[in-house]
Tab-separated table of C-alpha atoms in Angstrom:
chain	number	residue	atom	x	y	z
W	196	MET	CA	182.811	-46.437	-6.229
W	197	THR	CA	185.050	-47.705	-3.066
W	198	SER	CA	183.655	-46.073	0.132
W	199	VAL	CA	185.569	-45.673	3.258
W	200	LEU	CA	184.022	-44.705	6.922
W	201	ILE	CA	186.289	-42.235	8.767
W	202	VAL	CA	185.547	-42.700	12.665
W	203	VAL	CA	186.863	-39.430	14.390
W	204	SER	CA	186.975	-38.900	18.257
W	205	ALA	CA	184.409	-36.424	19.300
W	206	ALA	CA	186.631	-35.446	22.463
W	207	ASP	CA	187.941	-32.163	23.060
W	208	TYR	CA	190.267	-33.033	26.185
W	209	TRP	CA	192.045	-36.191	27.700
W	210	THR	CA	191.790	-36.578	31.416
W	211	LEU	CA	195.252	-36.883	32.793
W	212	ASN	CA	196.012	-38.605	36.123
W	213	ASP	CA	195.946	-35.496	38.203
W	214	GLU	CA	192.370	-35.008	37.021
W	215	THR	CA	193.468	-32.199	34.869
W	216	ASN	CA	191.886	-31.968	31.294
W	217	HIS	CA	194.447	-31.361	28.632
W	218	PRO	CA	192.921	-29.922	25.641
W	219	THR	CA	193.108	-32.454	22.372
W	220	GLY	CA	191.112	-33.713	19.478
W	221	PHE	CA	192.104	-35.178	16.543
W	222	TRP	CA	195.556	-34.813	14.966
W	223	ALA	CA	195.192	-32.645	11.593
W	224	GLU	CA	197.705	-34.562	9.585
W	225	GLU	CA	196.133	-37.909	10.416
W	226	LEU	CA	192.652	-36.866	9.178
W	227	ILE	CA	193.623	-34.538	6.482
W	228	GLU	CA	196.132	-36.912	4.618
W	229	PRO	CA	194.200	-39.934	4.425
W	230	HIS	CA	190.907	-37.763	3.643
W	231	ARG	CA	192.874	-35.943	0.836
W	232	LEU	CA	194.105	-39.279	-0.643
W	233	PHE	CA	190.901	-41.016	-0.294
W	234	THR	CA	189.219	-38.292	-2.295
W	235	ALA	CA	191.873	-38.229	-4.643
W	236	ALA	CA	191.546	-41.952	-5.319
W	237	GLY	CA	187.974	-41.293	-6.176
W	238	TRP	CA	186.487	-42.824	-2.908
W	239	ARG	CA	183.200	-41.920	-1.416
W	240	VAL	CA	184.293	-40.535	2.089
W	241	THR	CA	181.922	-40.639	5.268
W	242	ILE	CA	183.051	-38.855	8.582
W	243	ALA	CA	181.380	-40.195	11.918
W	244	THR	CA	181.852	-39.389	15.487
W	245	PRO	CA	180.278	-40.314	18.857
W	246	GLY	CA	176.845	-38.839	18.962
W	247	GLY	CA	177.453	-37.002	15.644
W	248	LYS	CA	179.174	-34.439	17.560
W	249	ALA	CA	181.691	-32.360	15.352
W	250	PRO	CA	185.140	-33.231	16.053
W	251	THR	CA	188.013	-30.852	17.380
W	252	VAL	CA	191.431	-30.322	15.799
W	253	ASP	CA	194.026	-30.471	18.466
W	254	SER	CA	195.682	-27.012	18.185
W	255	LEU	CA	199.390	-28.394	18.530
W	256	SER	CA	198.957	-30.307	15.325
W	257	LEU	CA	198.483	-26.958	13.459
W	258	GLY	CA	201.737	-25.523	15.207
W	259	LEU	CA	205.498	-26.512	15.288
W	260	ALA	CA	204.455	-29.877	16.507
W	261	GLY	CA	202.565	-30.580	13.158
W	262	GLY	CA	205.232	-29.760	10.850
W	263	LEU	CA	206.984	-26.892	9.126
W	264	PRO	CA	204.926	-23.652	8.676
W	265	HIS	CA	204.290	-24.416	4.789
W	266	LYS	CA	202.714	-27.708	5.862
W	267	THR	CA	200.661	-26.528	8.917
W	268	ARG	CA	199.309	-23.416	6.522
W	269	GLU	CA	198.148	-26.081	3.960
W	270	TYR	CA	196.272	-27.919	6.897
W	271	ARG	CA	194.325	-24.910	7.848
W	272	ARG	CA	193.241	-24.255	4.367
W	273	TYR	CA	192.253	-27.748	3.912
W	274	LEU	CA	190.294	-27.737	7.237
W	275	GLY	CA	188.503	-24.744	6.030
W	276	GLU	CA	187.687	-25.874	2.466
W	277	GLN	CA	186.355	-29.236	4.262
W	278	SER	CA	184.772	-27.513	6.979
W	279	ASP	CA	181.136	-28.440	6.015
W	280	GLU	CA	181.850	-31.970	5.717
W	281	PHE	CA	184.009	-32.203	8.872
W	282	SER	CA	181.721	-30.323	10.961
W	283	ARG	CA	178.426	-32.431	10.328
W	284	PRO	CA	179.709	-35.729	10.682
W	285	VAL	CA	177.421	-38.869	10.934
W	286	ALA	CA	176.352	-40.240	14.479
W	287	LEU	CA	178.318	-43.357	14.992
W	288	SER	CA	175.009	-45.238	16.272
W	289	ASP	CA	173.429	-44.675	12.926
W	290	ILE	CA	176.358	-46.093	11.022
W	291	ASN	CA	176.177	-49.624	9.528
W	292	GLU	CA	179.876	-50.440	8.649
W	293	ASP	CA	178.857	-53.260	6.240
W	294	GLU	CA	178.084	-50.416	3.881
W	295	TYR	CA	181.703	-49.660	3.600
W	296	ASP	CA	184.840	-50.996	1.866
W	297	VAL	CA	187.184	-49.776	4.329
W	298	VAL	CA	186.836	-48.336	7.994
W	299	PHE	CA	189.476	-45.777	8.943
W	300	TYR	CA	190.318	-44.383	12.568
W	301	PRO	CA	192.775	-41.611	12.735
W	302	GLY	CA	194.313	-40.525	15.793
W	303	GLY	CA	195.194	-37.624	18.196
W	304	HIS	CA	194.964	-37.971	21.990
W	305	GLY	CA	191.011	-37.802	21.655
W	306	PRO	CA	190.324	-41.479	21.060
W	307	MET	CA	192.429	-41.970	24.279
W	308	GLN	CA	189.144	-40.359	26.014
W	309	ASP	CA	186.267	-41.412	24.148
W	310	LEU	CA	186.727	-44.326	21.678
W	311	ALA	CA	188.593	-46.438	24.180
W	312	VAL	CA	185.420	-46.736	26.063
W	313	ASP	CA	183.055	-46.633	23.610
W	314	PRO	CA	180.718	-49.397	23.496
W	315	ILE	CA	179.312	-48.560	20.025
W	316	SER	CA	182.633	-47.840	18.512
W	317	GLY	CA	183.767	-51.244	20.409
W	318	ALA	CA	181.122	-53.462	18.815
W	319	LEU	CA	181.814	-51.810	15.427
W	320	LEU	CA	185.517	-52.784	15.756
W	321	THR	CA	184.778	-56.296	16.971
W	322	ARG	CA	182.148	-56.899	13.782
W	323	ARG	CA	184.541	-55.248	11.367
W	324	LEU	CA	187.606	-57.346	12.666
W	325	GLY	CA	185.773	-60.623	12.471
W	326	SER	CA	184.268	-59.555	8.992
W	327	GLY	CA	187.512	-59.743	7.102
W	328	LYS	CA	187.190	-56.530	5.381
W	329	PRO	CA	189.917	-53.663	5.746
W	330	LEU	CA	190.260	-51.894	9.150
W	331	ALA	CA	192.496	-49.115	9.779
W	332	LEU	CA	193.993	-47.649	12.988
W	333	LEU	CA	196.486	-44.900	12.841
W	334	CYS	CA	198.627	-43.725	15.885
W	335	HIS	CA	196.465	-43.207	18.950
W	336	ALA	CA	193.365	-44.755	17.337
W	337	PRO	CA	194.107	-48.172	18.300
W	338	ALA	CA	193.293	-47.051	21.694
W	339	ALA	CA	189.743	-47.663	20.167
W	340	ALA	CA	190.597	-51.315	20.055
W	341	LEU	CA	190.469	-51.537	23.729
W	342	ALA	CA	186.667	-51.274	23.917
W	343	ALA	CA	186.527	-54.198	21.707
W	344	GLN	CA	185.020	-57.269	23.217
W	345	ASN	CA	184.090	-60.695	21.980
W	346	PRO	CA	180.739	-62.035	23.338
W	347	ASP	CA	182.676	-64.397	25.713
W	348	GLY	CA	184.350	-61.311	27.155
W	349	THR	CA	187.739	-61.872	25.412
W	350	TRP	CA	189.615	-59.074	23.605
W	351	ALA	CA	188.831	-58.814	19.777
W	352	PHE	CA	192.329	-57.793	18.771
W	353	ALA	CA	194.261	-60.481	20.976
W	354	GLY	CA	196.927	-62.080	18.907
W	355	TYR	CA	197.060	-59.211	16.128
W	356	ARG	CA	200.407	-58.100	14.857
W	357	MET	CA	199.980	-54.305	15.069
W	358	THR	CA	201.551	-50.933	15.933
W	359	ALA	CA	200.520	-47.527	17.195
W	360	LEU	CA	202.509	-44.596	18.926
W	361	SER	CA	205.314	-45.862	20.823
W	362	ASN	CA	206.075	-45.226	24.304
W	363	ARG	CA	209.124	-43.407	23.240
W	364	GLU	CA	207.049	-41.115	21.028
W	365	GLU	CA	204.721	-40.349	23.665
W	366	LEU	CA	207.139	-39.526	25.966
W	367	LEU	CA	208.290	-36.462	23.748
W	368	ASN	CA	204.828	-34.899	24.635
W	369	SER	CA	205.670	-32.525	27.894
W	370	PHE	CA	202.401	-33.460	29.376
W	371	SER	CA	203.300	-37.565	29.136
W	372	ARG	CA	204.245	-37.825	32.470
W	373	LYS	CA	200.953	-37.079	33.595
W	374	ALA	CA	199.302	-39.773	31.318
W	375	PRO	CA	196.989	-42.128	32.956
W	376	TRP	CA	198.304	-44.724	30.520
W	377	LEU	CA	200.517	-45.646	27.594
W	378	LEU	CA	199.205	-47.023	24.570
W	379	GLU	CA	201.957	-49.341	23.795
W	380	ASP	CA	201.932	-50.603	27.279
W	381	ARG	CA	198.040	-51.173	27.139
W	382	LEU	CA	197.970	-52.945	23.746
W	383	ALA	CA	200.464	-55.178	24.976
W	384	GLU	CA	198.919	-55.981	28.026
W	385	GLU	CA	195.741	-56.944	26.333
W	386	GLY	CA	197.431	-59.221	24.307
W	387	ALA	CA	198.533	-57.652	21.126
W	388	ASP	CA	201.620	-58.269	19.343
W	389	TYR	CA	202.730	-54.725	19.429
W	390	VAL	CA	205.742	-53.759	17.120
W	391	LYS	CA	207.353	-50.299	16.308
W	392	GLY	CA	209.674	-49.086	13.724
W	393	PRO	CA	213.237	-48.752	14.226
W	394	VAL	CA	213.362	-45.163	14.049
W	395	PRO	CA	210.909	-42.860	16.438
W	396	LEU	CA	208.556	-40.600	14.295
W	397	ARG	CA	209.243	-42.086	10.934
W	398	PRO	CA	206.516	-43.539	8.845
W	399	PHE	CA	205.802	-47.241	9.779
W	400	ILE	CA	202.699	-49.410	9.218
W	401	VAL	CA	201.741	-53.060	9.796
W	402	VAL	CA	199.234	-55.199	8.239
W	403	ASP	CA	197.870	-58.397	9.900
W	404	ARG	CA	195.103	-60.123	8.024
W	405	ASN	CA	192.563	-57.353	7.644
W	406	LEU	CA	193.931	-55.086	10.217
W	407	TYR	CA	196.105	-52.225	9.195
W	408	THR	CA	197.900	-49.975	11.600
W	409	GLY	CA	200.265	-46.845	11.384
W	410	GLN	CA	202.509	-45.910	14.204
W	411	ASN	CA	202.405	-42.139	14.302
W	412	PRO	CA	201.353	-39.006	12.301
W	413	ALA	CA	204.181	-39.406	9.892
W	414	SER	CA	202.720	-42.903	8.892
W	415	SER	CA	199.242	-41.113	7.896
W	416	ALA	CA	199.745	-40.728	4.073
W	417	LYS	CA	201.661	-44.318	3.601
W	418	LEU	CA	198.845	-45.966	5.375
W	419	ALA	CA	196.346	-44.579	3.222
W	420	ARG	CA	198.302	-45.258	0.106
W	421	LYS	CA	198.667	-48.823	1.173
W	422	LEU	CA	194.802	-48.969	1.461
W	423	ILE	CA	194.185	-47.567	-1.816
W	424	ALA	CA	196.892	-49.772	-3.282
W	425	ASP	CA	195.439	-52.953	-1.747
W	426	LEU	CA	191.644	-52.030	-2.620
W	427	GLY	CA	192.033	-49.923	-5.820
W	428	SER	CA	192.098	-51.564	-9.195
W	429	PRO	CA	192.326	-48.143	-11.456
W	430	ALA	CA	190.707	-48.752	-15.011
W	431	LEU	CA	194.083	-46.858	-16.029
W	432	SER	CA	197.221	-46.276	-14.782
W	433	VAL	CA	200.428	-45.332	-16.090
W	434	SER	CA	203.988	-43.646	-14.806
W	435	ALA	CA	207.409	-42.824	-15.654
W	436	THR	CA	210.652	-41.540	-13.848
W	437	ARG	CA	213.515	-39.676	-15.003
W	438	VAL	CA	216.773	-37.729	-13.359
W	439	VAL	CA	216.230	-34.104	-14.277
W	440	PRO	CA	219.723	-32.153	-13.881
W	441	ALA	CA	218.247	-29.561	-11.503
W	442	SER	CA	217.408	-29.172	-7.708
W	443	PRO	CA	214.337	-30.629	-6.539
W	444	ALA	CA	213.267	-26.690	-5.783
W	445	HIS	CA	213.792	-25.688	-9.454
W	446	VAL	CA	211.952	-28.773	-10.824
W	447	TYR	CA	209.179	-28.008	-8.329
W	448	ALA	CA	208.794	-24.517	-9.320
W	449	MET	CA	208.689	-25.508	-13.201
W	450	ILE	CA	205.971	-28.196	-12.317
W	451	HIS	CA	203.588	-26.263	-10.295
W	452	ASP	CA	203.838	-23.373	-12.756
W	453	ILE	CA	200.787	-24.682	-14.665
W	454	THR	CA	200.941	-21.777	-17.082
W	455	ARG	CA	204.025	-23.820	-18.393
W	456	ILE	CA	202.322	-27.338	-18.792
W	457	GLY	CA	202.248	-26.561	-22.710
W	458	ASP	CA	205.976	-26.293	-22.842
W	459	PHE	CA	206.086	-30.246	-22.093
W	460	SER	CA	203.141	-32.126	-21.984
W	461	PRO	CA	202.330	-33.352	-25.438
W	462	GLU	CA	198.630	-33.413	-24.848
W	463	THR	CA	197.860	-30.416	-22.428
W	464	THR	CA	198.491	-27.292	-24.644
W	465	SER	CA	198.208	-24.706	-22.089
W	466	ALA	CA	196.483	-23.956	-18.628
W	467	ARG	CA	195.555	-20.710	-16.698
W	468	TRP	CA	194.805	-20.504	-12.909
W	469	ILE	CA	191.108	-20.158	-11.870
W	470	GLU	CA	192.029	-19.838	-8.334
W	471	GLN	CA	195.779	-19.260	-7.670
W	472	GLY	CA	197.524	-22.320	-6.585
W	473	ARG	CA	194.404	-24.234	-6.052
W	474	ARG	CA	191.896	-24.458	-9.331
W	475	PHE	CA	193.252	-24.492	-13.015
W	476	LYS	CA	191.706	-24.996	-16.106
W	477	GLY	CA	193.517	-26.998	-19.232
W	478	SER	CA	193.540	-26.709	-22.765
W	479	ASN	CA	193.699	-30.432	-24.557
W	480	SER	CA	194.307	-31.671	-27.859
W	481	ILE	CA	194.908	-35.078	-29.744
W	482	GLY	CA	195.577	-34.416	-33.141
W	483	ARG	CA	194.080	-31.601	-35.229
W	484	PHE	CA	190.428	-32.138	-34.587
W	485	TYR	CA	189.906	-33.634	-30.771
W	486	ARG	CA	190.073	-30.676	-28.558
W	487	TRP	CA	188.727	-30.135	-24.889
W	488	GLY	CA	188.924	-28.250	-21.842
W	489	MET	CA	189.160	-29.765	-18.428
W	490	ALA	CA	189.446	-28.019	-14.825
W	491	ALA	CA	191.482	-29.584	-12.057
W	492	THR	CA	191.958	-29.305	-8.203
W	493	VAL	CA	195.487	-29.293	-6.562
W	494	ILE	CA	195.481	-32.036	-4.038
W	495	GLU	CA	199.118	-31.799	-2.573
W	496	ALA	CA	201.627	-29.307	-3.064
W	497	THR	CA	204.775	-29.828	-1.025
W	498	PRO	CA	207.609	-27.692	-2.544
W	499	GLY	CA	210.390	-30.017	-3.753
W	500	ARG	CA	208.618	-33.099	-3.174
W	501	VAL	CA	205.082	-33.682	-4.386
W	502	PHE	CA	202.645	-31.845	-7.045
W	503	ALA	CA	199.310	-33.618	-7.538
W	504	PHE	CA	196.079	-32.408	-8.899
W	505	ARG	CA	192.660	-34.357	-9.775
W	506	THR	CA	190.751	-33.410	-12.887
W	507	ASP	CA	187.014	-32.910	-12.917
W	508	TRP	CA	184.501	-35.429	-13.874
W	509	PRO	CA	183.991	-36.905	-16.467
W	510	SER	CA	187.743	-37.595	-16.561
W	511	SER	CA	188.492	-37.823	-12.506
W	512	THR	CA	191.990	-38.591	-13.150
W	513	THR	CA	194.835	-38.213	-10.591
W	514	TRP	CA	198.151	-36.833	-11.879
W	515	ARG	CA	201.124	-36.760	-9.366
W	516	TYR	CA	204.677	-35.717	-9.510
W	517	GLU	CA	206.898	-36.939	-6.834
W	518	LEU	CA	210.545	-35.761	-6.422
W	519	ARG	CA	213.431	-36.803	-4.797
W	520	ARG	CA	217.143	-35.283	-4.651
W	521	VAL	CA	219.539	-37.815	-6.033
W	522	ASP	CA	223.231	-37.674	-7.708
W	523	GLY	CA	222.864	-35.617	-10.818
W	524	GLY	CA	219.828	-33.799	-9.809
W	525	THR	CA	215.986	-34.987	-9.153
W	526	GLU	CA	214.369	-38.076	-9.701
W	527	VAL	CA	211.072	-37.117	-10.994
W	528	THR	CA	208.219	-39.772	-11.070
W	529	GLU	CA	205.301	-38.732	-13.207
W	530	SER	CA	201.864	-41.070	-12.639
W	531	MET	CA	198.206	-41.196	-13.370
W	532	HIS	CA	195.573	-43.013	-11.937
W	533	LYS	CA	191.928	-43.168	-13.352
W	534	VAL	CA	189.533	-45.494	-11.057
W	535	ASP	CA	186.524	-45.177	-13.315
W	536	ALA	CA	186.557	-46.680	-17.010
W	537	GLN	CA	186.358	-44.276	-19.680
W	538	LEU	CA	182.830	-43.310	-20.927
W	539	ALA	CA	181.816	-44.909	-24.305
W	540	PRO	CA	181.475	-41.907	-26.076
W	541	ILE	CA	185.218	-40.445	-25.231
W	542	ARG	CA	186.032	-43.962	-26.216
W	543	TRP	CA	184.487	-43.533	-29.339
W	544	ILE	CA	185.930	-40.227	-30.238
W	545	GLN	CA	189.674	-41.333	-29.085
W	546	ASN	CA	189.323	-44.234	-31.451
W	547	ALA	CA	188.237	-42.002	-34.233
W	548	VAL	CA	191.359	-40.047	-33.958
W	549	GLY	CA	193.732	-42.877	-33.959
W	550	VAL	CA	194.074	-43.597	-30.148
W	551	ARG	CA	192.970	-47.232	-29.823
W	552	ASP	CA	195.082	-47.978	-26.975
W	553	ARG	CA	194.622	-45.057	-24.307
W	554	ALA	CA	197.030	-46.555	-21.912
W	555	ALA	CA	199.947	-46.869	-24.542
W	556	HIS	CA	199.037	-43.181	-25.524
W	557	LEU	CA	199.045	-41.868	-22.131
W	558	GLN	CA	202.466	-43.931	-21.416
W	559	SER	CA	204.207	-42.157	-24.167
W	560	GLY	CA	202.961	-38.519	-23.302
W	561	VAL	CA	204.297	-39.222	-19.538
W	562	GLU	CA	207.512	-40.160	-20.957
W	563	THR	CA	207.604	-37.272	-23.269
W	564	THR	CA	206.775	-34.913	-20.682
W	565	LEU	CA	209.766	-36.008	-18.678
W	566	ASP	CA	211.962	-36.221	-21.522
W	567	ARG	CA	211.110	-32.593	-22.391
W	568	LEU	CA	211.885	-31.524	-18.581
W	569	VAL	CA	215.376	-33.016	-18.736
W	570	SER	CA	215.922	-31.359	-22.091
W	571	HIS	CA	214.655	-28.076	-20.917
W	572	PHE	CA	216.949	-28.062	-17.505
W	573	THR	CA	219.977	-29.690	-19.789
W	574	GLU	CA	219.699	-26.579	-22.133
W	575	VAL	CA	219.397	-24.237	-19.056
W	576	ASP	CA	222.591	-25.769	-17.505
W	577	ARG	CA	224.430	-25.375	-20.807
W	578	LEU	CA	223.409	-21.911	-21.202
W	579	LYS	CA	224.601	-21.144	-17.698
W	580	LYS	CA	228.079	-22.825	-18.283
W	581	ALA	CA	228.351	-20.828	-21.533
W	582	ALA	CA	227.770	-17.387	-19.846
W	583	ALA	CA	230.105	-18.256	-16.905
W	584	PRO	CA	233.189	-16.129	-17.018
W	585	ARG	CA	236.162	-18.191	-18.364
């Protein structure tokens, strides 16, 4: 199983140049989105902070600065669900980073206060960079790199191409005029090959050797997905895309209503909510005799854009629907990724019922599901036109 160490700032303020302490912490999106995606990919996640202190979420990241209300409500819910894990981090001094496949630092202004001068974190980053194993720093988290020194006193990250929150983006914060330093400037001064995306506040990531960096909160999911794509080798992965003749809102409503799943999927015959909007139980079948039930947890639900869920063990499979408005309706991409190989008894049963190539069988099922969605909305459109006054 792939493992990831997420190192989070323990600071709950940032000392500005007028000696006032600006309340801060970690930025919600930058911890939640990677945590959710790594978990969905089946990765083992460990949270660590300096001193093992429970990290503080920056309240601004749960308000308008953090996104639209439905997005920040979801973040609040996720923080509540993961409170046991997030509130009991491992002390960074007790960590051996060699035990992890990935080391990931989310941002927020917190790292500007503690990780930028933390010798334990600095030493970890120096070792990790030299190991050749993946290291990822997001938004303000590259500030932690400032504490990374080689034995000869030189900066460990000198010459690395990297990104981080730009000066232009930082200056959008009302308190930035009192910032003791700006991250873009410091990284360039220390010797980084700093680069930034063409449009502020849009996703932008950079990879140089084993160093992965993301520019801003909007880069959170993109950076996590890049790591998963580069490290992941799913045992089973299929996808298909169709253009559905309906708006993203209407298509999302249909997909999100898991009680309708039996209308479209050739394998999942029905489903019901165990916990509305979060957990559901599906009934599945292949042929007349092979039937089973499977519980699943919704891991992403962004109206009009994304609906994804992960099935419980032993399936442990992530199913994802991505929606994009195009001419003629909505482009829908359905994908599934299973990290671990199918258990031998299940493979035997599948062979017995005639499914000797599970990947081909699932690919056909995904395409059938999308074709049925297209047919459904095509018929709805036809009936609307037929009923329209002439």
